Amino acid sequence: MIRSLRGWASLWILAAMGAGVVAAWLWLSSTQAWRSHLDNAAQTGRDLAGTVLLGAPLSGETRLVALGRSAPTAPPPGATEAGLPSSARITSLAFRQPGPDGAGQGGGVRLQVQVVSASLQYPVADLGAEAGAYGGMAALSRKLGQLCSDPVVFLRADNGPWWRVESPLWSCAAQPRDWRIGALALAGVALMALLSHAADTAGGFRDFARGLAARRRPGQTADLALTGPEELRATITAVNGYLADERARLARRAMVLSGVSHDLGTPATRLRLRAALIEDTELRARFEDDLDRMGAMIEEVLTFTRAEIAAEGAREFCLAALTEAVVDDYRDTGRPVGMTLAAPASMDTAQTVFALGRPRRMALPEARRLLFTGRPLALERALSNLIENALKYGRRADITLRAYSERVVLEVQDAGRELDADSLRRLTNPFQRGDNLTDADGTPISGFGMGLSIVATIAAQHGGELEFEQRPQGLCARLILPRG
């Protein structure tokens, strides 16, 4: 069984070439057969004209049967005995064969023709009377051989006897098989099969790309499914292996940092006990402050690593309730934190026979509007970091939550100092801090430059991003998270 993309490509190239050759052969052979059939019919028409006008012998299977005379406008004798129904259609026409001087053998002779068919009235306006009896009969015979009707043809020269023509060339059975429609169908089926398989193969690569992009969303930790040709399967296997190694590497990093934090705990405790024995109050306070900063720094690094691992499972929750809970915690401690929910989502009602009048706006349920699937603890940490950052450097934090059909936007606006674009871009890098490291009184602001790095990591794990916008009233941090 063919599994590789190269094998399928080779197979379909050969199949397309084979289908093209067969279709071309069917088309050309049918065209040649019909050309030969119509040429024979045209030659038979010329021979009939020569036999009736000049008495030339007939060749092939065509025969003339003498019927007798009748009035010029009367039907040929024996027409009703030819096996045709009384409702048969009669096509009458005449050709004049001029001679060199308008007289003599074949000169100025009028050849009358009547074609009796059970179903067709033959179009003869395009035959051309100027072609003479020979050319006219050739064109008529070609037309009779082209249309399937099993006609009966009667001929006579001037007022001579009528002749009934018996020729197998004009019968439906004598027509060659026309494979041209079959050739087009074969080429179309081969093309559709090729396009279908190509679309299916391209769909495998598209599904792989979508699955890889979906891993940015919460809860997507399973290996990518092995589908498609061998080349795609090898790529998926390599990507799955790389992702597994990356998860293991992050887990080992967290384990090492957790071990370091645990191992530093005992010496830090001893240092605190020894610091308590220092009689100099100012020195003891500085010593304890350094120990606190060291512990906080280790905890920040651990939090950043845990955020990279994304060990928390994803679930559905109300993002508005989570945001309100975090804001209420800050308000309970007297911190200047405000919150604004976007206007309730609404839609226009349509007019129906049961609800006439002007359309009205109907508010949608808020709980349903702000349902979100993600990691609530991680998002709580991200929101807390944004609020802490706004309070440290901007004196206050105003939170605005906006919900759309495809995304949720969480804005944290502060009243801080103006920062340039380069400073804003550096803020999401680990251990990077802005230039405003002191408050309005000149007091140093504590921090390690990990808060926004953690927020950016959590946003990326949810398939979102962290943006900054400098506004007249201060800096706005915008957390954009896709829904679903």
CSV table of C-alpha atoms in Angstrom, one decimal:
chain,number,residue,atom,x,y,z
A,1,MET,CA,0.0,0.0,0.0
A,2,ILE,CA,1.3,3.4,-0.9
A,3,ARG,CA,1.9,5.6,2.1
A,4,SER,CA,4.4,8.2,1.1
A,5,LEU,CA,3.7,11.5,-0.6
A,6,ARG,CA,6.3,10.7,-3.3
A,7,GLY,CA,4.6,7.4,-4.1
A,8,TRP,CA,1.2,9.0,-4.4
A,9,ALA,CA,2.6,11.7,-6.6
A,10,SER,CA,4.2,9.2,-8.9
A,11,LEU,CA,1.0,7.1,-9.0
A,12,TRP,CA,-1.2,10.1,-9.8
A,13,ILE,CA,1.2,11.4,-12.5
A,14,LEU,CA,1.1,8.0,-14.2
A,15,ALA,CA,-2.6,7.8,-13.8
A,16,ALA,CA,-3.1,11.3,-15.2
A,17,MET,CA,-0.9,10.5,-18.1
A,18,GLY,CA,-2.7,7.2,-18.7
A,19,ALA,CA,-6.1,8.8,-18.5
A,20,GLY,CA,-5.0,11.6,-20.8
A,21,VAL,CA,-3.7,9.1,-23.4
A,22,VAL,CA,-6.9,7.0,-23.3
A,23,ALA,CA,-9.1,10.1,-23.5
A,24,ALA,CA,-7.1,11.4,-26.4
A,25,TRP,CA,-7.2,8.1,-28.2
A,26,LEU,CA,-11.0,7.8,-27.7
A,27,TRP,CA,-11.5,11.4,-29.0
A,28,LEU,CA,-9.2,11.0,-32.0
A,29,SER,CA,-10.5,7.6,-33.0
A,30,SER,CA,-14.1,8.7,-32.7
A,31,THR,CA,-13.4,11.9,-34.7
A,32,GLN,CA,-11.7,9.8,-37.4
A,33,ALA,CA,-14.5,7.3,-37.5
A,34,TRP,CA,-17.1,10.0,-37.9
A,35,ARG,CA,-15.1,11.8,-40.5
A,36,SER,CA,-14.8,8.5,-42.5
A,37,HIS,CA,-18.5,7.8,-42.1
A,38,LEU,CA,-19.6,11.2,-43.3
A,39,ASP,CA,-17.1,11.2,-46.2
A,40,ASN,CA,-18.6,7.8,-47.3
A,41,ALA,CA,-22.1,9.3,-47.0
A,42,ALA,CA,-21.1,12.3,-49.1
A,43,GLN,CA,-19.6,10.1,-51.8
A,44,THR,CA,-22.8,8.0,-51.8
A,45,GLY,CA,-24.8,11.1,-52.4
A,46,ARG,CA,-22.6,12.0,-55.4
A,47,ASP,CA,-22.9,8.5,-56.8
A,48,LEU,CA,-26.7,8.6,-56.5
A,49,ALA,CA,-26.8,11.9,-58.4
A,50,GLY,CA,-24.7,10.4,-61.1
A,51,THR,CA,-26.8,7.3,-61.3
A,52,VAL,CA,-30.2,9.1,-61.5
A,53,LEU,CA,-28.9,11.8,-63.9
A,54,LEU,CA,-26.5,9.9,-66.1
A,55,GLY,CA,-27.2,6.3,-65.4
A,56,ALA,CA,-23.8,5.7,-63.8
A,57,PRO,CA,-23.4,2.4,-61.9
A,58,LEU,CA,-23.6,2.4,-58.1
A,59,SER,CA,-20.9,0.9,-55.9
A,60,GLY,CA,-21.1,-0.5,-52.4
A,61,GLU,CA,-24.3,-1.6,-50.6
A,62,THR,CA,-26.5,1.2,-51.9
A,63,ARG,CA,-29.3,0.2,-54.3
A,64,LEU,CA,-32.0,2.0,-56.3
A,65,VAL,CA,-35.5,0.6,-56.5
A,66,ALA,CA,-37.7,1.9,-59.4
A,67,LEU,CA,-41.2,2.9,-58.3
A,68,GLY,CA,-42.9,4.5,-61.3
A,69,ARG,CA,-44.2,7.9,-62.2
A,70,SER,CA,-46.5,10.4,-60.5
A,71,ALA,CA,-47.6,14.0,-60.8
A,72,PRO,CA,-44.9,16.5,-59.9
A,73,THR,CA,-46.6,17.5,-56.6
A,74,ALA,CA,-47.8,14.0,-55.6
A,75,PRO,CA,-45.9,11.8,-53.2
A,76,PRO,CA,-43.7,9.1,-54.7
A,77,PRO,CA,-45.5,5.9,-55.5
A,78,GLY,CA,-45.0,3.3,-52.7
A,79,ALA,CA,-44.0,5.9,-50.0
A,80,THR,CA,-46.8,4.6,-47.8
A,81,GLU,CA,-45.6,1.0,-48.3
A,82,ALA,CA,-42.1,1.9,-47.0
A,83,GLY,CA,-43.0,1.0,-43.5
A,84,LEU,CA,-43.4,4.7,-42.4
A,85,PRO,CA,-46.4,5.9,-40.3
A,86,SER,CA,-49.0,8.1,-41.9
A,87,SER,CA,-47.7,11.0,-39.7
A,88,ALA,CA,-44.2,10.8,-41.1
A,89,ARG,CA,-42.4,14.0,-41.8
A,90,ILE,CA,-41.5,14.7,-45.5
A,91,THR,CA,-38.6,17.0,-46.4
A,92,SER,CA,-38.8,18.0,-50.1
A,93,LEU,CA,-36.1,19.8,-52.1
A,94,ALA,CA,-34.6,20.0,-55.6
A,95,PHE,CA,-31.2,20.6,-57.2
A,96,ARG,CA,-30.5,21.7,-60.7
A,97,GLN,CA,-27.5,20.4,-62.4
A,98,PRO,CA,-26.4,22.9,-65.2
A,99,GLY,CA,-24.6,21.8,-68.2
A,100,PRO,CA,-21.9,23.7,-70.2
A,101,ASP,CA,-24.5,25.2,-72.5
A,102,GLY,CA,-27.6,24.7,-70.4
A,103,ALA,CA,-28.7,21.5,-72.3
A,104,GLY,CA,-27.5,18.0,-73.2
A,105,GLN,CA,-26.8,15.1,-70.9
A,106,GLY,CA,-27.1,16.2,-67.3
A,107,GLY,CA,-27.4,19.8,-68.5
A,108,GLY,CA,-30.2,21.8,-66.9
A,109,VAL,CA,-31.7,18.7,-65.3
A,110,ARG,CA,-33.7,19.1,-62.2
A,111,LEU,CA,-33.2,16.5,-59.5
A,112,GLN,CA,-36.1,16.1,-57.1
A,113,VAL,CA,-35.5,14.7,-53.6
A,114,GLN,CA,-38.0,13.7,-50.9
A,115,VAL,CA,-36.8,12.5,-47.5
A,116,VAL,CA,-39.4,10.7,-45.4
A,117,SER,CA,-38.6,10.3,-41.7
A,118,ALA,CA,-40.7,9.1,-38.8
A,119,SER,CA,-39.4,11.8,-36.4
A,120,LEU,CA,-37.3,14.5,-38.2
A,121,GLN,CA,-37.9,17.4,-40.5
A,122,TYR,CA,-34.4,17.9,-41.9
A,123,PRO,CA,-33.0,21.4,-42.1
A,124,VAL,CA,-31.9,21.9,-45.7
A,125,ALA,CA,-31.7,25.7,-46.0
A,126,ASP,CA,-27.9,25.6,-45.5
A,127,LEU,CA,-27.2,23.0,-48.2
A,128,GLY,CA,-26.7,25.6,-51.0
A,129,ALA,CA,-28.5,25.3,-54.3
A,130,GLU,CA,-25.5,26.7,-56.2
A,131,ALA,CA,-23.5,23.5,-55.5
A,132,GLY,CA,-25.6,21.6,-58.2
A,133,ALA,CA,-27.0,18.2,-57.9
A,134,TYR,CA,-23.8,16.5,-57.1
A,135,GLY,CA,-22.7,18.9,-54.4
A,136,GLY,CA,-26.2,19.2,-53.0
A,137,MET,CA,-26.7,15.4,-52.8
A,138,ALA,CA,-23.3,15.1,-51.1
A,139,ALA,CA,-24.3,17.6,-48.5
A,140,LEU,CA,-27.7,16.1,-48.0
A,141,SER,CA,-26.3,12.6,-47.7
A,142,ARG,CA,-23.7,13.8,-45.2
A,143,LYS,CA,-26.6,15.4,-43.1
A,144,LEU,CA,-28.6,12.2,-43.3
A,145,GLY,CA,-25.6,10.2,-42.1
A,146,GLN,CA,-25.1,12.6,-39.2
A,147,LEU,CA,-28.6,12.5,-37.8
A,148,CYS,CA,-30.1,9.3,-36.4
A,149,SER,CA,-33.6,8.8,-37.9
A,150,ASP,CA,-33.5,5.8,-40.4
A,151,PRO,CA,-34.9,8.0,-43.3
A,152,VAL,CA,-36.3,6.8,-46.6
A,153,VAL,CA,-35.0,8.8,-49.6
A,154,PHE,CA,-36.8,9.1,-53.0
A,155,LEU,CA,-35.2,10.6,-56.1
A,156,ARG,CA,-36.2,11.4,-59.7
A,157,ALA,CA,-34.8,13.5,-62.5
A,158,ASP,CA,-37.2,16.0,-64.0
A,159,ASN,CA,-40.5,14.2,-64.6
A,160,GLY,CA,-38.9,10.8,-64.8
A,161,PRO,CA,-39.7,7.8,-62.6
A,162,TRP,CA,-39.2,7.8,-58.9
A,163,TRP,CA,-36.4,5.8,-57.3
A,164,ARG,CA,-36.3,4.6,-53.7
A,165,VAL,CA,-32.8,4.6,-52.2
A,166,GLU,CA,-31.8,1.7,-50.0
A,167,SER,CA,-28.6,2.5,-48.2
A,168,PRO,CA,-27.3,1.3,-44.8
A,169,LEU,CA,-25.2,4.5,-44.4
A,170,TRP,CA,-28.2,6.5,-43.3
A,171,SER,CA,-29.4,4.1,-40.6
A,172,CYS,CA,-28.7,4.6,-36.9
A,173,ALA,CA,-26.9,1.3,-36.8
A,174,ALA,CA,-24.4,2.4,-39.4
A,175,GLN,CA,-23.2,5.4,-37.3
A,176,PRO,CA,-19.9,4.8,-35.5
A,177,ARG,CA,-19.8,4.8,-31.7
A,178,ASP,CA,-19.1,8.3,-30.5
A,179,TRP,CA,-16.6,8.0,-27.6
A,180,ARG,CA,-15.9,11.7,-27.3
A,181,ILE,CA,-18.3,12.3,-24.4
A,182,GLY,CA,-16.8,9.3,-22.7
A,183,ALA,CA,-13.3,10.7,-23.3
A,184,LEU,CA,-14.4,14.0,-21.7
A,185,ALA,CA,-16.0,12.1,-18.8
A,186,LEU,CA,-12.8,10.0,-18.3
A,187,ALA,CA,-10.6,13.1,-18.3
A,188,GLY,CA,-13.1,14.8,-15.9
A,189,VAL,CA,-13.2,11.9,-13.5
A,190,ALA,CA,-9.4,11.5,-13.5
A,191,LEU,CA,-9.1,15.3,-12.8
A,192,MET,CA,-11.6,15.2,-10.0
A,193,ALA,CA,-10.0,12.2,-8.4
A,194,LEU,CA,-6.6,13.9,-8.6
A,195,LEU,CA,-8.0,17.1,-7.2
A,196,SER,CA,-9.8,15.2,-4.4
A,197,HIS,CA,-6.7,13.3,-3.4
A,198,ALA,CA,-4.6,16.5,-3.5
A,199,ALA,CA,-7.2,18.3,-1.4
A,200,ASP,CA,-7.3,15.4,1.1
A,201,THR,CA,-3.5,15.5,1.3
A,202,ALA,CA,-3.4,19.2,1.7
A,203,GLY,CA,-6.1,18.8,4.4
A,204,GLY,CA,-3.8,16.6,6.4
A,205,PHE,CA,-1.2,19.4,6.5
A,206,ARG,CA,-3.8,22.0,7.2
A,207,ASP,CA,-5.1,19.9,10.2
A,208,PHE,CA,-1.6,19.5,11.4
A,209,ALA,CA,-1.1,23.3,11.3
A,210,ARG,CA,-4.4,23.9,13.1
A,211,GLY,CA,-3.6,21.3,15.7
A,212,LEU,CA,-0.2,22.9,16.3
A,213,ALA,CA,-1.8,26.3,16.6
A,214,ALA,CA,-4.5,24.9,19.0
A,215,ARG,CA,-1.8,23.8,21.4
A,216,ARG,CA,-1.5,27.5,22.5
A,217,ARG,CA,-5.0,27.2,23.9
A,218,PRO,CA,-5.5,26.0,27.5
A,219,GLY,CA,-6.0,22.3,27.9
A,220,GLN,CA,-4.4,21.2,24.6
A,221,THR,CA,-1.6,19.0,25.9
A,222,ALA,CA,-2.2,15.7,24.0
A,223,ASP,CA,0.1,14.6,21.2
A,224,LEU,CA,-0.8,15.6,17.7
A,225,ALA,CA,-2.6,12.8,15.8
A,226,LEU,CA,-0.6,10.8,13.2
A,227,THR,CA,-2.4,11.2,9.9
A,228,GLY,CA,-1.5,11.8,6.3
A,229,PRO,CA,1.4,10.5,4.2
A,230,GLU,CA,4.7,9.3,5.6
A,231,GLU,CA,6.4,12.6,5.3
A,232,LEU,CA,3.7,14.3,7.3
A,233,ARG,CA,3.7,11.5,9.9
A,234,ALA,CA,7.5,11.9,10.3
A,235,THR,CA,7.0,15.7,10.8
A,236,ILE,CA,4.3,15.1,13.4
A,237,THR,CA,6.4,12.6,15.2
A,238,ALA,CA,9.3,15.0,15.4
A,239,VAL,CA,7.1,17.8,16.6
A,240,ASN,CA,5.5,15.6,19.2
A,241,GLY,CA,8.9,14.5,20.4
A,242,TYR,CA,10.1,18.1,20.6
A,243,LEU,CA,7.1,19.2,22.5
A,244,ALA,CA,7.5,16.3,25.0
A,245,ASP,CA,11.2,17.2,25.5
A,246,GLU,CA,10.2,20.8,26.0
A,247,ARG,CA,7.6,19.9,28.7
A,248,ALA,CA,10.1,17.6,30.4
A,249,ARG,CA,12.8,20.4,30.3
A,250,LEU,CA,10.4,22.9,31.9
A,251,ALA,CA,9.4,20.3,34.5
A,252,ARG,CA,13.0,19.6,35.4
A,253,ARG,CA,13.7,23.4,35.6
A,254,ALA,CA,10.8,23.8,38.0
A,255,MET,CA,11.9,20.8,40.0
A,256,VAL,CA,15.4,22.2,40.3
A,257,LEU,CA,14.2,25.7,41.2
A,258,SER,CA,11.8,24.2,43.7
A,259,GLY,CA,14.6,22.2,45.2
A,260,VAL,CA,16.8,25.3,45.4
A,261,SER,CA,14.0,27.2,47.1
A,262,HIS,CA,13.5,24.5,49.6
A,263,ASP,CA,17.3,24.1,50.2
A,264,LEU,CA,17.6,27.9,50.7
A,265,GLY,CA,14.8,27.9,53.2
A,266,THR,CA,16.8,26.4,56.0
A,267,PRO,CA,19.8,28.7,55.7
A,268,ALA,CA,17.4,31.7,55.3
A,269,THR,CA,15.7,30.7,58.6
A,270,ARG,CA,19.1,30.4,60.4
A,271,LEU,CA,20.1,33.8,59.0
A,272,ARG,CA,16.8,35.3,60.3
A,273,LEU,CA,17.5,33.9,63.7
A,274,ARG,CA,21.0,35.2,63.7
A,275,ALA,CA,19.8,38.6,62.4
A,276,ALA,CA,17.5,38.8,65.4
A,277,LEU,CA,20.7,38.8,67.6
A,278,ILE,CA,22.1,41.9,65.9
A,279,GLU,CA,21.8,44.8,68.4
A,280,ASP,CA,22.0,47.5,65.7
A,281,THR,CA,18.3,48.0,64.8
A,282,GLU,CA,19.0,49.7,61.4
A,283,LEU,CA,21.5,47.0,60.4
A,284,ARG,CA,19.1,44.3,61.5
A,285,ALA,CA,16.3,45.8,59.5
A,286,ARG,CA,18.4,46.0,56.4
A,287,PHE,CA,19.5,42.4,56.9
A,288,GLU,CA,16.0,41.2,57.2
A,289,ASP,CA,14.9,43.2,54.2
A,290,ASP,CA,17.6,41.6,52.1
A,291,LEU,CA,16.4,38.2,53.2
A,292,ASP,CA,12.8,39.1,52.2
A,293,ARG,CA,13.9,40.3,48.8
A,294,MET,CA,15.9,37.1,48.3
A,295,GLY,CA,12.9,34.9,49.1
A,296,ALA,CA,10.5,37.0,47.0
A,297,MET,CA,12.9,36.8,44.0
A,298,ILE,CA,13.1,33.0,44.3
A,299,GLU,CA,9.3,32.9,44.5
A,300,GLU,CA,8.9,35.0,41.4
A,301,VAL,CA,11.3,32.8,39.4
A,302,LEU,CA,9.3,29.7,40.6
A,303,THR,CA,6.0,31.4,39.6
A,304,PHE,CA,7.4,32.2,36.1
A,305,THR,CA,8.6,28.6,35.6
A,306,ARG,CA,5.2,27.2,36.8
A,307,ALA,CA,3.5,29.5,34.3
A,308,GLU,CA,5.7,28.2,31.5
A,309,ILE,CA,4.8,24.6,32.5
A,310,ALA,CA,1.1,25.4,32.5
A,311,ALA,CA,0.3,22.5,34.8
A,312,GLU,CA,-3.1,23.8,35.7
A,313,GLY,CA,-6.0,22.3,33.7
A,314,ALA,CA,-8.4,24.4,31.7
A,315,ARG,CA,-12.1,24.7,32.6
A,316,GLU,CA,-15.0,27.0,31.8
A,317,PHE,CA,-15.7,29.8,34.3
A,318,CYS,CA,-17.1,33.3,34.4
A,319,LEU,CA,-14.3,35.8,33.8
A,320,ALA,CA,-16.4,38.7,35.0
A,321,ALA,CA,-16.8,37.0,38.4
A,322,LEU,CA,-13.1,36.2,38.6
A,323,THR,CA,-12.2,39.9,37.8
A,324,GLU,CA,-14.6,41.2,40.3
A,325,ALA,CA,-13.3,38.9,43.1
A,326,VAL,CA,-9.7,40.1,42.5
A,327,VAL,CA,-10.8,43.8,42.4
A,328,ASP,CA,-12.8,43.3,45.6
A,329,ASP,CA,-9.7,41.9,47.4
A,330,TYR,CA,-7.8,45.0,46.6
A,331,ARG,CA,-10.7,47.3,47.6
A,332,ASP,CA,-11.0,45.5,50.9
A,333,THR,CA,-7.5,46.7,51.7
A,334,GLY,CA,-8.2,50.2,50.7
A,335,ARG,CA,-6.2,50.1,47.5
A,336,PRO,CA,-7.3,52.5,44.7
A,337,VAL,CA,-8.6,49.9,42.3
A,338,GLY,CA,-11.7,50.5,40.1
A,339,MET,CA,-13.6,48.3,37.7
A,340,THR,CA,-15.8,49.0,34.7
A,341,LEU,CA,-17.8,46.3,32.9
A,342,ALA,CA,-18.5,47.0,29.3
A,343,ALA,CA,-22.1,47.7,28.4
A,344,PRO,CA,-24.2,44.5,28.4
A,345,ALA,CA,-24.2,42.8,25.0
A,346,SER,CA,-27.4,43.3,23.0
A,347,MET,CA,-28.9,42.5,19.7
A,348,ASP,CA,-31.6,44.0,17.5
A,349,THR,CA,-34.8,41.9,17.3
A,350,ALA,CA,-36.2,41.2,13.8
A,351,GLN,CA,-39.6,42.2,12.6
A,352,THR,CA,-42.1,39.3,12.2
A,353,VAL,CA,-45.8,38.9,11.7
A,354,PHE,CA,-46.1,38.3,15.4
A,355,ALA,CA,-43.9,41.3,16.4
A,356,LEU,CA,-44.8,44.4,14.4
A,357,GLY,CA,-43.4,47.8,14.9
A,358,ARG,CA,-39.9,49.2,15.2
A,359,PRO,CA,-37.1,46.7,16.1
A,360,ARG,CA,-36.0,46.6,19.7
A,361,ARG,CA,-32.7,45.9,21.4
A,362,MET,CA,-32.6,42.8,23.6
A,363,ALA,CA,-29.8,42.4,26.2
A,364,LEU,CA,-28.1,39.1,26.3
A,365,PRO,CA,-27.4,37.3,29.7
A,366,GLU,CA,-24.2,38.6,31.2
A,367,ALA,CA,-23.1,35.3,32.6
A,368,ARG,CA,-23.3,33.7,29.2
A,369,ARG,CA,-21.5,36.6,27.6
A,370,LEU,CA,-18.5,36.3,29.8
A,371,LEU,CA,-18.1,32.6,29.9
A,372,PHE,CA,-14.4,31.8,29.2
A,373,THR,CA,-12.4,28.6,29.0
A,374,GLY,CA,-9.0,28.8,30.5
A,375,ARG,CA,-6.9,28.4,33.6
A,376,PRO,CA,-8.5,30.5,36.3
A,377,LEU,CA,-5.6,30.5,38.8
A,378,ALA,CA,-3.1,31.5,36.1
A,379,LEU,CA,-5.4,34.3,34.9
A,380,GLU,CA,-6.0,35.5,38.5
A,381,ARG,CA,-2.2,35.7,38.9
A,382,ALA,CA,-1.9,37.6,35.6
A,383,LEU,CA,-4.6,40.1,36.6
A,384,SER,CA,-3.0,40.5,40.1
A,385,ASN,CA,0.4,41.2,38.5
A,386,LEU,CA,-1.1,43.9,36.2
A,387,ILE,CA,-2.9,45.5,39.1
A,388,GLU,CA,0.3,45.4,41.3
A,389,ASN,CA,2.3,46.9,38.5
A,390,ALA,CA,-0.2,49.7,38.0
A,391,LEU,CA,-0.4,50.5,41.7
A,392,LYS,CA,3.4,50.5,42.1
A,393,TYR,CA,4.2,52.7,39.1
A,394,GLY,CA,0.9,54.5,38.4
A,395,ARG,CA,-0.6,55.1,41.8
A,396,ARG,CA,-4.0,53.6,40.9
A,397,ALA,CA,-5.5,50.9,38.7
A,398,ASP,CA,-8.8,51.1,36.6
A,399,ILE,CA,-9.9,47.8,35.2
A,400,THR,CA,-12.1,47.5,32.1
A,401,LEU,CA,-13.5,44.2,30.9
A,402,ARG,CA,-14.8,43.9,27.4
A,403,ALA,CA,-16.3,40.8,25.9
A,404,TYR,CA,-16.7,40.1,22.2
A,405,SER,CA,-17.8,37.0,20.2
A,406,GLU,CA,-14.3,35.8,19.5
A,407,ARG,CA,-12.1,37.5,22.2
A,408,VAL,CA,-12.1,39.0,25.7
A,409,VAL,CA,-10.1,42.2,26.3
A,410,LEU,CA,-9.0,43.1,29.9
A,411,GLU,CA,-7.5,46.6,30.3
A,412,VAL,CA,-5.7,47.9,33.3
A,413,GLN,CA,-5.2,51.7,33.2
A,414,ASP,CA,-2.8,53.4,35.6
A,415,ALA,CA,-1.8,57.1,36.2
A,416,GLY,CA,1.9,56.6,35.8
A,417,ARG,CA,4.6,58.4,34.0
A,418,GLU,CA,5.1,58.3,30.2
A,419,LEU,CA,7.3,55.5,28.8
A,420,ASP,CA,8.7,55.3,25.3
A,421,ALA,CA,8.1,52.4,22.9
A,422,ASP,CA,11.4,50.6,23.5
A,423,SER,CA,10.7,50.6,27.2
A,424,LEU,CA,7.3,49.2,26.7
A,425,ARG,CA,8.7,46.3,24.6
A,426,ARG,CA,11.3,45.5,27.2
A,427,LEU,CA,8.9,45.2,30.0
A,428,THR,CA,7.8,41.6,29.1
A,429,ASN,CA,11.4,40.3,29.3
A,430,PRO,CA,12.4,38.6,32.5
A,431,PHE,CA,14.2,40.9,35.0
A,432,GLN,CA,13.5,44.0,33.0
A,433,ARG,CA,12.1,47.0,34.7
A,434,GLY,CA,11.1,50.5,33.5
A,435,ASP,CA,12.9,53.7,34.1
A,436,ASN,CA,10.4,54.9,36.7
A,437,LEU,CA,12.0,53.0,39.7
A,438,THR,CA,11.0,55.6,42.3
A,439,ASP,CA,7.7,57.1,43.3
A,440,ALA,CA,6.8,60.8,43.4
A,441,ASP,CA,8.6,61.1,46.8
A,442,GLY,CA,11.8,59.5,45.5
A,443,THR,CA,11.3,56.3,47.4
A,444,PRO,CA,12.6,53.2,45.5
A,445,ILE,CA,9.9,50.9,44.2
A,446,SER,CA,10.5,47.3,45.0
A,447,GLY,CA,10.3,44.7,42.2
A,448,PHE,CA,12.4,42.2,40.2
A,449,GLY,CA,11.0,42.7,36.7
A,450,MET,CA,9.2,39.3,36.6
A,451,GLY,CA,5.6,40.4,36.9
A,452,LEU,CA,4.9,41.3,33.3
A,453,SER,CA,6.9,38.4,32.0
A,454,ILE,CA,4.6,36.1,33.9
A,455,VAL,CA,1.6,37.9,32.4
A,456,ALA,CA,2.9,37.6,28.9
A,457,THR,CA,3.6,33.9,29.4
A,458,ILE,CA,0.1,33.3,30.7
A,459,ALA,CA,-1.4,35.2,27.8
A,460,ALA,CA,0.6,33.2,25.3
A,461,GLN,CA,-0.5,30.0,26.9
A,462,HIS,CA,-4.1,31.0,26.3
A,463,GLY,CA,-3.4,32.0,22.7
A,464,GLY,CA,-3.5,35.7,23.5
A,465,GLU,CA,-1.1,38.5,23.8
A,466,LEU,CA,-0.2,41.4,26.1
A,467,GLU,CA,-0.2,44.9,24.6
A,468,PHE,CA,0.7,48.3,26.0
A,469,GLU,CA,-0.7,51.7,25.0
A,470,GLN,CA,0.5,55.0,26.2
A,471,ARG,CA,-2.5,57.3,26.9
A,472,PRO,CA,-2.6,60.9,28.2
A,473,GLN,CA,-3.7,59.7,31.6
A,474,GLY,CA,-1.1,57.0,31.9
A,475,LEU,CA,-0.1,53.5,30.7
A,476,CYS,CA,-2.8,51.0,29.6
A,477,ALA,CA,-1.9,47.3,29.7
A,478,ARG,CA,-4.3,45.3,27.5
A,479,LEU,CA,-4.6,41.5,27.9
A,480,ILE,CA,-6.3,40.0,24.8
A,481,LEU,CA,-7.6,36.5,25.2
A,482,PRO,CA,-9.4,34.5,22.4
A,483,ARG,CA,-12.6,32.8,23.4
A,484,GLY,CA,-13.4,29.1,22.5
